C-alpha positions as a LaTeX table, in Angstrom:
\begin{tabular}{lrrr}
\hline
Residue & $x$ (\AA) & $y$ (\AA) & $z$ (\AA) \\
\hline
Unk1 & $-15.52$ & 11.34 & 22.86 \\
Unk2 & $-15.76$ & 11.66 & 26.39 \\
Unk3 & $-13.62$ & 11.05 & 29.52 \\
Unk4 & $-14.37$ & 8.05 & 31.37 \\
Unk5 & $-13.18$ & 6.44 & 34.57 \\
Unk6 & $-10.05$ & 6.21 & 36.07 \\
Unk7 & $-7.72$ & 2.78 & 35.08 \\
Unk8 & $-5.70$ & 1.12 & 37.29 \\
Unk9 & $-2.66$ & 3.81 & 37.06 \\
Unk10 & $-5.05$ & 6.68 & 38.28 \\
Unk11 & $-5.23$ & 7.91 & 34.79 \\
Unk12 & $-8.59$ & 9.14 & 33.10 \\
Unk13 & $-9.47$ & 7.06 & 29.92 \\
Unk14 & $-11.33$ & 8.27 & 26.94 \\
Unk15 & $-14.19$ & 6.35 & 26.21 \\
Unk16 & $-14.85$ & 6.09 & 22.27 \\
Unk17 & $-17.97$ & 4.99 & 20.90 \\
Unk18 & $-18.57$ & 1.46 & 19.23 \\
Unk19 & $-18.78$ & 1.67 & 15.48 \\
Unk20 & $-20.21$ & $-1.43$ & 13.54 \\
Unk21 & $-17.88$ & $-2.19$ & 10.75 \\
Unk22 & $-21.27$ & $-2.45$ & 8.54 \\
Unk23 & $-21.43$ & 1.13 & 8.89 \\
Unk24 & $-18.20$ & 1.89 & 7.21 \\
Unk25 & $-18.94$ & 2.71 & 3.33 \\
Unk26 & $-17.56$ & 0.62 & 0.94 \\
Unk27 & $-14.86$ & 2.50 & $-0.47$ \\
Unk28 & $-13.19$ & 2.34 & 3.56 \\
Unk29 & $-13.81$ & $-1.46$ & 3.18 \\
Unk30 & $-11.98$ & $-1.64$ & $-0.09$ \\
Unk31 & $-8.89$ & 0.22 & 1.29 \\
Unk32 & $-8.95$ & $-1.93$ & 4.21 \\
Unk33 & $-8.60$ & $-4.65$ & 2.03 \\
Unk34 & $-6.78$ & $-3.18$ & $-0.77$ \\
Unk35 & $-4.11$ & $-2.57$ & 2.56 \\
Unk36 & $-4.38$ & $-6.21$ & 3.66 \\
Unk37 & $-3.76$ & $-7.60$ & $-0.03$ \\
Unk38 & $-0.51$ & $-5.40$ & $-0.53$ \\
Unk39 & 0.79 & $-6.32$ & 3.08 \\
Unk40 & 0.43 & $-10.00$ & 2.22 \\
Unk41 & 1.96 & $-9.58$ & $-1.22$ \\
Unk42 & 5.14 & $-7.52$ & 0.26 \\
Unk43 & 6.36 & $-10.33$ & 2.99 \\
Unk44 & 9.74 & $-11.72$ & 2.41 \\
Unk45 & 8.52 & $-15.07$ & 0.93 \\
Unk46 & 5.02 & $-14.88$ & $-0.68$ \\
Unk47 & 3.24 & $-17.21$ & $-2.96$ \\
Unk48 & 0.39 & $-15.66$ & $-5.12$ \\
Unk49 & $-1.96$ & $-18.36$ & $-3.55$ \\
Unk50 & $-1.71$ & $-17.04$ & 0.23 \\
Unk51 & $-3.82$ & $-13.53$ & $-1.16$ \\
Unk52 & $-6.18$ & $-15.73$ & $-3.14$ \\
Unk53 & $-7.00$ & $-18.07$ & $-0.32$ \\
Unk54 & $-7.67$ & $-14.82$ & 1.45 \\
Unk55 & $-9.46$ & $-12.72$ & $-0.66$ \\
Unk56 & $-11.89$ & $-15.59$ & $-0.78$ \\
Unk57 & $-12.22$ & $-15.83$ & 2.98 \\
Unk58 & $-13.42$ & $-12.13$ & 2.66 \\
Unk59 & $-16.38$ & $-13.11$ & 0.19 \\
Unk60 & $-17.71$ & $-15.81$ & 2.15 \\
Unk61 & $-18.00$ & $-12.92$ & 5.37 \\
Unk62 & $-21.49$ & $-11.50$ & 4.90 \\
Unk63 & $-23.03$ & $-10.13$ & 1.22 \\
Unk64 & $-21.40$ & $-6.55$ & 1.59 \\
Unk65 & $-17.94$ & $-7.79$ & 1.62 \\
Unk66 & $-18.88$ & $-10.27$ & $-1.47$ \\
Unk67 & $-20.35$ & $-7.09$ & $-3.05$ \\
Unk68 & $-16.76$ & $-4.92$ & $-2.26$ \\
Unk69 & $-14.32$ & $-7.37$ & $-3.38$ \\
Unk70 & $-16.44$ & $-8.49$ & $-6.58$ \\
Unk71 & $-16.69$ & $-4.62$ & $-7.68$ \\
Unk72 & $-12.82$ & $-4.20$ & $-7.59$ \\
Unk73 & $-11.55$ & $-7.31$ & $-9.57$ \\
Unk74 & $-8.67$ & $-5.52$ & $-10.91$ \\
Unk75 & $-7.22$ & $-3.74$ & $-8.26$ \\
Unk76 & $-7.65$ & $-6.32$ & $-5.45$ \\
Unk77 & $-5.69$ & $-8.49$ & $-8.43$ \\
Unk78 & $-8.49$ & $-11.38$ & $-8.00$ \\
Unk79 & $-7.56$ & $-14.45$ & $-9.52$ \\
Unk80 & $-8.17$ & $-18.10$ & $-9.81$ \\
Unk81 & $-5.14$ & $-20.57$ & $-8.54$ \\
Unk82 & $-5.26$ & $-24.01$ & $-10.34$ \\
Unk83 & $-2.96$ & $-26.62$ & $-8.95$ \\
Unk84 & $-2.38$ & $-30.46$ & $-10.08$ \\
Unk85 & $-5.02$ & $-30.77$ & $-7.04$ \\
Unk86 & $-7.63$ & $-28.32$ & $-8.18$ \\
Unk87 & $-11.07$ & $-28.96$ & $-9.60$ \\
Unk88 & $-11.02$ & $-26.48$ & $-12.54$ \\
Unk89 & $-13.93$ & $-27.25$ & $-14.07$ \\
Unk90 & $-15.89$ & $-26.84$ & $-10.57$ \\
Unk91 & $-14.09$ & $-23.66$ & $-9.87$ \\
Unk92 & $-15.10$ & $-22.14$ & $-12.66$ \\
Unk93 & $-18.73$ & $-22.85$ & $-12.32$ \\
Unk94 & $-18.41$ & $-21.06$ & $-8.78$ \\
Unk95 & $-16.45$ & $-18.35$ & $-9.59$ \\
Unk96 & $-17.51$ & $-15.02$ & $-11.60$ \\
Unk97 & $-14.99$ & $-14.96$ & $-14.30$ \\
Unk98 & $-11.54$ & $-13.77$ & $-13.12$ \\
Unk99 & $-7.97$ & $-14.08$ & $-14.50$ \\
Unk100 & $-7.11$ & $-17.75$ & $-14.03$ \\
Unk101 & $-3.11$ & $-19.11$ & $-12.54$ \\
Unk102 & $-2.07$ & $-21.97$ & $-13.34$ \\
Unk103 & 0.76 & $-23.69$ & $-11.30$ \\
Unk104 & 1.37 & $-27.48$ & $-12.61$ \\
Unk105 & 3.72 & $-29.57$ & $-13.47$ \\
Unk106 & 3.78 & $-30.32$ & $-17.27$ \\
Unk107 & 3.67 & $-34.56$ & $-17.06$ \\
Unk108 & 0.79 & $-33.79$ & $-14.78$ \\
Unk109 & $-1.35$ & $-31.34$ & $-16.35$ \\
Unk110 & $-5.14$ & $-33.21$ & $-15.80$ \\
Unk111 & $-7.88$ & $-32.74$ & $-17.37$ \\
Unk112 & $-9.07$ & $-30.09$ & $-14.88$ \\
Unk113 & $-6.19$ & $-27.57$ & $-15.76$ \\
Unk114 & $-6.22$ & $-28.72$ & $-19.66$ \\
Unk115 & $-10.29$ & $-27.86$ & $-19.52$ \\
Unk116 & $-8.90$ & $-24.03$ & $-18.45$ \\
Unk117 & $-6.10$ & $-23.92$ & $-20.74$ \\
Unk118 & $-8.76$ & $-25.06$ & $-23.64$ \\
Unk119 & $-11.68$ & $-23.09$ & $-23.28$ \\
Unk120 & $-10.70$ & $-19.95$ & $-20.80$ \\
Unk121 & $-7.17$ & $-19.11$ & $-22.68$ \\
Unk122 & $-8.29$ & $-15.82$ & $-22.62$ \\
Unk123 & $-8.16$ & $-15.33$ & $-18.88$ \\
Unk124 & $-4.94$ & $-17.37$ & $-18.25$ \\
Unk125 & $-2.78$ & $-14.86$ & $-16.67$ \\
Unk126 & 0.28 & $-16.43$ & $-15.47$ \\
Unk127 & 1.09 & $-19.92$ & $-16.78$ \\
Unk128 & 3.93 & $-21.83$ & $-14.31$ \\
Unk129 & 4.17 & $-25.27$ & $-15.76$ \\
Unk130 & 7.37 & $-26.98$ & $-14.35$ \\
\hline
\end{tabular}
């Protein structure tokens, strides 16, 4: 660090050197996102889906972040959200093969979210039929 010009109040500023965030290791990256994932998940009013859309917003960034959030399934709590609306069978084609939620109503339950409860059972974490 060094001291660098004077602002507009007279006042020497410090000038810090620019970091690429590629340069951070991974296990910085995963805190950083192992922070953002339990600050979503502690608002007020927080549906499971908000940290799922997210987490794969952070995949689709560059191959490093793909690579930090794929090696920490379990503690970034990566899962799959299935609505009425979702294409289940797609998704889990895409997907590596994480936990599965399904939210549904029961005299909707399609043959999407019927395909997961038939042949992924196993991974079926949290089952919300309504």
């Amino acid at each position: 660090m060094r001291k660098g010009v004077s602002n507009a109040t007279g006042r020497s500023c410090l000038i810090l050197p620019l970091v690429d965030i590629n340069a951070l290791p991974d296990e910085v990256l995963l805190e950083i996102f192992d922070f953002c994932r339990a600050a979503i998940m502690n608002l007020p009013i927080v549906e499971s889906w908000i940290w799922q859309k997210t987490w794969k917003t952070l995949v689709h960034v560059c191959q490093k972040w793909r690579h930090v959030v794929f090696s920490n399934p379990v503690g970034l709590d990566l899962r799959l959200y299935c609505t009425d609306r979702t294409h289940v069978r797609e998704m889990l084609d895409l997907w590596p093969p994480l936990p599965i939620e399904i939210n549904s109503s029961i005299g909707t339950l399609g043959d999407n979210i019927m395909a997961a409860l038939e042949h992924h059972d196993r991974r079926c974490r949290s089952r919300s039929l309504h």
